[in-house]
CSV table of C-alpha atoms and ligand atoms in Angstrom, one decimal:
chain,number,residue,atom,x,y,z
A,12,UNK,CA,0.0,0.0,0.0
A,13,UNK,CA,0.9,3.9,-0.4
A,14,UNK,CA,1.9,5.8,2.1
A,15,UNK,CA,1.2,9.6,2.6
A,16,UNK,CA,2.4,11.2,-0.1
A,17,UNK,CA,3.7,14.6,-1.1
A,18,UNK,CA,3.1,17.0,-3.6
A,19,UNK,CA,6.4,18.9,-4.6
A,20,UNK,CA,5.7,19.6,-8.3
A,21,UNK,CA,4.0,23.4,-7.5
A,22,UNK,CA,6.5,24.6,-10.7
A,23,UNK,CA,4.4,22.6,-12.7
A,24,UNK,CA,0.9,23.6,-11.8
A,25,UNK,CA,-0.3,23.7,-7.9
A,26,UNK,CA,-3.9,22.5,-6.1
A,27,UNK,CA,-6.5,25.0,-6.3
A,28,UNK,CA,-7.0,27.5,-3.1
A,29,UNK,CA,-9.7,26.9,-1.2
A,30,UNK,CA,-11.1,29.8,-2.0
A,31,UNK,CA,-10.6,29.3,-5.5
A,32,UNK,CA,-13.2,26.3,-5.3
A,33,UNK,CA,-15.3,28.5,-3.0
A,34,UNK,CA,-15.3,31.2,-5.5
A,35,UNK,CA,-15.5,28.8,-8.9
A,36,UNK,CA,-18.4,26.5,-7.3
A,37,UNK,CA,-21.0,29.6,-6.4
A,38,UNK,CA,-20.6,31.5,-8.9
A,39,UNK,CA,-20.8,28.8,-11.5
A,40,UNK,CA,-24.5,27.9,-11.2
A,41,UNK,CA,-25.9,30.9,-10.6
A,42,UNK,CA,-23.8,33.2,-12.7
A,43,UNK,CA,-23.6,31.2,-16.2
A,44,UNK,CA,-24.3,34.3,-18.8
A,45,UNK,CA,-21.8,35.1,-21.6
A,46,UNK,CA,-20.1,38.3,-20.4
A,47,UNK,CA,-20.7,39.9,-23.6
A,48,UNK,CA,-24.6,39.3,-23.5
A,49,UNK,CA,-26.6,42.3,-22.8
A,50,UNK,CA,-28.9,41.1,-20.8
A,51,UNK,CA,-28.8,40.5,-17.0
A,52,UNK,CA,-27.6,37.4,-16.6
A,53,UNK,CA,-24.9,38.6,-19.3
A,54,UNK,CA,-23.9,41.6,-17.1
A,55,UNK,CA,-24.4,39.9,-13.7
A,56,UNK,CA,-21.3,37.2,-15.4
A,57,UNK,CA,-19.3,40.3,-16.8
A,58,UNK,CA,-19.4,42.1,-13.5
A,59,UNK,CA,-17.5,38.8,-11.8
A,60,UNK,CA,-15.0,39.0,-15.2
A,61,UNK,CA,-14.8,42.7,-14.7
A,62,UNK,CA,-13.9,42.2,-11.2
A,63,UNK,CA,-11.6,39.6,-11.6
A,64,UNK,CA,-9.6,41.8,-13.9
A,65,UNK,CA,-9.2,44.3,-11.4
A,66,UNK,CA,-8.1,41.9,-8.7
A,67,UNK,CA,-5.1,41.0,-11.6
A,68,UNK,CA,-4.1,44.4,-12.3
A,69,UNK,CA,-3.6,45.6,-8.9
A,70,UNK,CA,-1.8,42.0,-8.4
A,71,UNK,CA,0.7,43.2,-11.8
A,72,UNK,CA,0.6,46.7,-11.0
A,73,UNK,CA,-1.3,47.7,-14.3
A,74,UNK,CA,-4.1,49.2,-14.9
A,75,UNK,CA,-7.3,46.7,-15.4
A,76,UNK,CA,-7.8,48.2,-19.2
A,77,UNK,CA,-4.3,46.9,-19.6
A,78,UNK,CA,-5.3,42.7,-18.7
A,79,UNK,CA,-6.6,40.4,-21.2
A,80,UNK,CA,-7.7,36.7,-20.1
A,81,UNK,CA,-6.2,33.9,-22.4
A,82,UNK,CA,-6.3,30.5,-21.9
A,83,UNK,CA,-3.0,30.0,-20.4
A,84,UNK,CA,0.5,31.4,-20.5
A,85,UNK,CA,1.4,29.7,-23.6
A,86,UNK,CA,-1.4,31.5,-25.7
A,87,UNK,CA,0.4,35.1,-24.1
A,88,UNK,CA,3.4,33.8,-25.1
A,89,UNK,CA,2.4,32.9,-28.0
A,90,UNK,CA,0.2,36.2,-29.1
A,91,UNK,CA,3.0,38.6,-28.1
A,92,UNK,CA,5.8,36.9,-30.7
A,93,UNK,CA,2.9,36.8,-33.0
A,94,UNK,CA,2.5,40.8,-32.0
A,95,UNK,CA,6.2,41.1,-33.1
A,96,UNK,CA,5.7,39.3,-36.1
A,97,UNK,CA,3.2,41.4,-37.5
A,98,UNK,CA,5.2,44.3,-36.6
A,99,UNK,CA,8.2,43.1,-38.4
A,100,UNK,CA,6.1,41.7,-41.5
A,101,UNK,CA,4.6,45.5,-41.9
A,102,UNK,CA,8.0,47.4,-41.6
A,103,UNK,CA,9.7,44.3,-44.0
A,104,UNK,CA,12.7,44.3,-41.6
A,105,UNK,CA,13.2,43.7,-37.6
A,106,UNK,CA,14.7,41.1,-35.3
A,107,UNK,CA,13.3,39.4,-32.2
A,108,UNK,CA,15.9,38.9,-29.2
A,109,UNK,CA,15.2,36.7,-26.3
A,110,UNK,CA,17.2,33.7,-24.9
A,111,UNK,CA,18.1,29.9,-24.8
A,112,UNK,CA,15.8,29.0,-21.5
A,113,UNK,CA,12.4,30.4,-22.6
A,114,UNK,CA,9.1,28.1,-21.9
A,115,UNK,CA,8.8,25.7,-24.5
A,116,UNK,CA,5.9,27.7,-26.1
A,117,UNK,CA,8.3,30.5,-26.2
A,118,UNK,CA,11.3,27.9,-27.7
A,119,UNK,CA,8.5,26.4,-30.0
A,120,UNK,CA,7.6,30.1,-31.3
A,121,UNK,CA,11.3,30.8,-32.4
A,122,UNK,CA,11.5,27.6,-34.5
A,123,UNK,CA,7.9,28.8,-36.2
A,124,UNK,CA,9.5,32.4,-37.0
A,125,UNK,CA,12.5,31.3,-38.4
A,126,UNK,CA,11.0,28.8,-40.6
A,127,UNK,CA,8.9,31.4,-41.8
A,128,UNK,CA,11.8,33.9,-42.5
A,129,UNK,CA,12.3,35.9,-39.0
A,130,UNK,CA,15.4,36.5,-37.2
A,131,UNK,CA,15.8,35.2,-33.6
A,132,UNK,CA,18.7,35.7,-31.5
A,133,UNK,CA,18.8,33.6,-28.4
A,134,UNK,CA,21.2,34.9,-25.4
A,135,UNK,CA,22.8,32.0,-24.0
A,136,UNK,CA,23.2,31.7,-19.9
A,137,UNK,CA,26.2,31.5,-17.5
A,138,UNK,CA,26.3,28.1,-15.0
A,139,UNK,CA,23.7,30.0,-12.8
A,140,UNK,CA,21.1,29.9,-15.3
A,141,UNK,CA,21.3,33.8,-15.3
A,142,UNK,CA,21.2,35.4,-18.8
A,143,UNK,CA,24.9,36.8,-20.1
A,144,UNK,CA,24.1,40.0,-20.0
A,145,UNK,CA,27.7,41.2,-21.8
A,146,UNK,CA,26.3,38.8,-24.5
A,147,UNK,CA,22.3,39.7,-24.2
A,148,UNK,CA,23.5,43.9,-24.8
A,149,UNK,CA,25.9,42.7,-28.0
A,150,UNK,CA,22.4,41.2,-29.6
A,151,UNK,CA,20.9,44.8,-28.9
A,152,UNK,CA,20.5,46.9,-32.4
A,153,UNK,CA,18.2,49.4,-33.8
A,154,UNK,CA,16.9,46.8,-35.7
A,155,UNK,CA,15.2,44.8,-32.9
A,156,UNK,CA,11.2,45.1,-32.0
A,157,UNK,CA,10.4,42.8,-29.3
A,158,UNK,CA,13.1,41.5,-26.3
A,159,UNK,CA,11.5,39.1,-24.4
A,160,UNK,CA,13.3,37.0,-21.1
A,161,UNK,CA,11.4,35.2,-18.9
A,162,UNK,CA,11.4,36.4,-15.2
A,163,UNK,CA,11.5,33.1,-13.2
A,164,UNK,CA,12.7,29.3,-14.6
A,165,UNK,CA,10.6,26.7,-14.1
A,166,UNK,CA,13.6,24.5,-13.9
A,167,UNK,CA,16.5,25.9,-12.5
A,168,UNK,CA,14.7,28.7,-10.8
A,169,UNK,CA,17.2,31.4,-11.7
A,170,UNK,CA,15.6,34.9,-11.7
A,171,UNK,CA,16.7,37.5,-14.1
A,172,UNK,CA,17.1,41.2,-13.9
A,173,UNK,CA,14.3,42.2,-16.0
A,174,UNK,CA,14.2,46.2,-14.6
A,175,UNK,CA,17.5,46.5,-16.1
A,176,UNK,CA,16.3,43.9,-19.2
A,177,UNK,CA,13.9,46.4,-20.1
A,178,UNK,CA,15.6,49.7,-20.2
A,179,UNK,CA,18.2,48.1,-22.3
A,180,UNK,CA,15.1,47.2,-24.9
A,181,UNK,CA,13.8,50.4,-24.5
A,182,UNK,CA,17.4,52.2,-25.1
A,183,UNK,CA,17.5,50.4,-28.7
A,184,UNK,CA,13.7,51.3,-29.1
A,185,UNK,CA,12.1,47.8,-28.5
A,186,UNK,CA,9.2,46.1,-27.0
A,187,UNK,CA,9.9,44.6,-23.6
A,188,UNK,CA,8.1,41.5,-22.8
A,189,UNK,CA,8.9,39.1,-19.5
A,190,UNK,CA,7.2,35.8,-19.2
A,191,UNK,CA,6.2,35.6,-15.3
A,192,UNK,CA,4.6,32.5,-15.4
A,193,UNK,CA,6.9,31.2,-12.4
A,194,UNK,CA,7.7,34.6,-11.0
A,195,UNK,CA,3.8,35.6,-9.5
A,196,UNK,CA,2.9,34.4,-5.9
A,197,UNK,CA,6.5,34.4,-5.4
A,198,UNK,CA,8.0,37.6,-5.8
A,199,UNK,CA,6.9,41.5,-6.4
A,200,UNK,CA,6.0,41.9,-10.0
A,201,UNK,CA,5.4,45.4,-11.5
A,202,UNK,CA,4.6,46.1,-14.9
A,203,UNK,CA,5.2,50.0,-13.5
A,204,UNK,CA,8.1,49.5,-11.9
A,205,UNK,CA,9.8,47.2,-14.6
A,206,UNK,CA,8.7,49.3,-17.5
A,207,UNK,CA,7.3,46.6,-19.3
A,208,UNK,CA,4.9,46.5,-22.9
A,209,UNK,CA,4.0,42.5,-22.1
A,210,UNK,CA,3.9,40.1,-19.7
A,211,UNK,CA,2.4,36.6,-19.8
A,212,UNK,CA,1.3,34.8,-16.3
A,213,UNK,CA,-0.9,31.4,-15.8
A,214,UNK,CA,-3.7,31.3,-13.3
A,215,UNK,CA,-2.7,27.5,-12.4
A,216,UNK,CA,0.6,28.3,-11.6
A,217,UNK,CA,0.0,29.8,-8.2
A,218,UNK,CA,-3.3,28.2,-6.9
A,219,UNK,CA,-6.2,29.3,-9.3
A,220,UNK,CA,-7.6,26.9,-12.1
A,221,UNK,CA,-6.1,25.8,-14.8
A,222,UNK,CA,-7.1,27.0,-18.4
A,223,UNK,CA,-6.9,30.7,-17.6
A,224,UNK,CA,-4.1,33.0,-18.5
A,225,UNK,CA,-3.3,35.9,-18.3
A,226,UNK,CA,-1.6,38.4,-21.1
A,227,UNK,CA,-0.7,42.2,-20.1
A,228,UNK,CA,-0.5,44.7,-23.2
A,229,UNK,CA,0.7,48.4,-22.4
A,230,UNK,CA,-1.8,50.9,-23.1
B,3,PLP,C1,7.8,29.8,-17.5
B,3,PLP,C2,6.5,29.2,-18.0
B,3,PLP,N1,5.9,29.8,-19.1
B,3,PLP,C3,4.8,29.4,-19.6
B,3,PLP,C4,4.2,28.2,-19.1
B,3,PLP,C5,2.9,27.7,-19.8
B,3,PLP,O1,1.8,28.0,-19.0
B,3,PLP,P1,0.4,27.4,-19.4
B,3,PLP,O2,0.3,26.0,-18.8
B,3,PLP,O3,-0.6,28.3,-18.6
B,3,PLP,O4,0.2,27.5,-20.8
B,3,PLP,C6,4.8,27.5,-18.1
B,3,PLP,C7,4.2,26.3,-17.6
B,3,PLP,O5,4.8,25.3,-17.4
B,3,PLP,C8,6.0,28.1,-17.5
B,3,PLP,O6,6.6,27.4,-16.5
């Protein structure tokens, strides 16, 4: 037979807050309109989104205006590249710079762009895990339209300077982006403070459900 076991795999997703569950199963039943309907039981939903919304912005330091809901981190990731993308597909030149430890859907993303003709350059990391910065500033240029380093790991843990990430971005006229995925609960994260234009988090990372994310555009 088992014996007690022990969850340790919180990078990976975490059990739902009580709350969370408490919040989820009354609201579900009674509250089951589609937020964009006009009638009550439409507005009566989009009140709980609206609130919701403002509960993440005050958590990112943003303003609510500034939050859209995805289905996870990986669509944020995702839409923000494919942000850059358009950007660079418009103007007919630009470069993406982010590095070698990005989330898979981040990793994945690079592969797509390059196959369909955009440049990537990946900063590589010291022993640490930290990103080379010496070697992340050599891949800065006038050319580039969207940085993008994640804040946290989800394997190693490392955490990188992403204050000082972003006015380097800003300083060559780019788009800062941080993927905080693994970074929320655990540490102070301000879109203000850090100067950001994106960030990507994941509801299931840090006790809510699973299946909503969270993308944070600049206004
Ligand atoms: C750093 C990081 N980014 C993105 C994701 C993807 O999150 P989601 O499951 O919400 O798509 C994860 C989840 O493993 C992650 O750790």
């Amino acid at each position: 037979m088992m014996g007690r076991m022990i969850y340790l795999d919180n990078n990976a997703t975490t059990q739902m807050a009580p709350e969370v569950i408490r919040a989820i199963s009354e609201a579900e039943p009674v509250v089951y309109g589609n937020a964009s309907s006009m009638h009550t039981f439409g507005r009566e939903a989009q009140k709980l989104v609206e609130e919701a919304r403002a509960n993440v912005a005050e958590l990112l330091d943003c303003q609510s205006s500034e939050i859209t809901f995805t289905s996870g981190a990986s669509e944020s990731n995702n839409t923000v590249f494919m942000i850059a993308k358009s950007i660079i597909d418009k103007k007919g030149s630009g470069r993406i710079v982010t590095t070698t430890i990005e989330h898979p859907s981040i990793i994945e993303t690079v592969k797509y762009l390059r196959k369909q003709g955009i440049q990537v350059d990946q900063a590589p990391v010291s022993a640490d895990g930290r990103v080379k910065m010496d070697e992340l500033e050599k891949l800065m240029g006038p050319d580039v339209v969207l940085v993008s380093v994640m804040t946290g790991n989800n394997e190693t843990g490392a955490i990188q300077p992403i204050a000082e990430i972003s006015k380097m971005a800003h300083a060559c006229g780019a788009m800062m982006h941080t993927d905080a995925t693994q970074a929320i609960g655990k540490m102070q994260v301000s879109c203000k403070d850090w100067d950001l234009d994106y960030l990507s988090c994941s509801g299931h990372k840090f006790y809510g459900p699973k299946g909503v994310g969270v993308m944070y555009a600049k206004k």
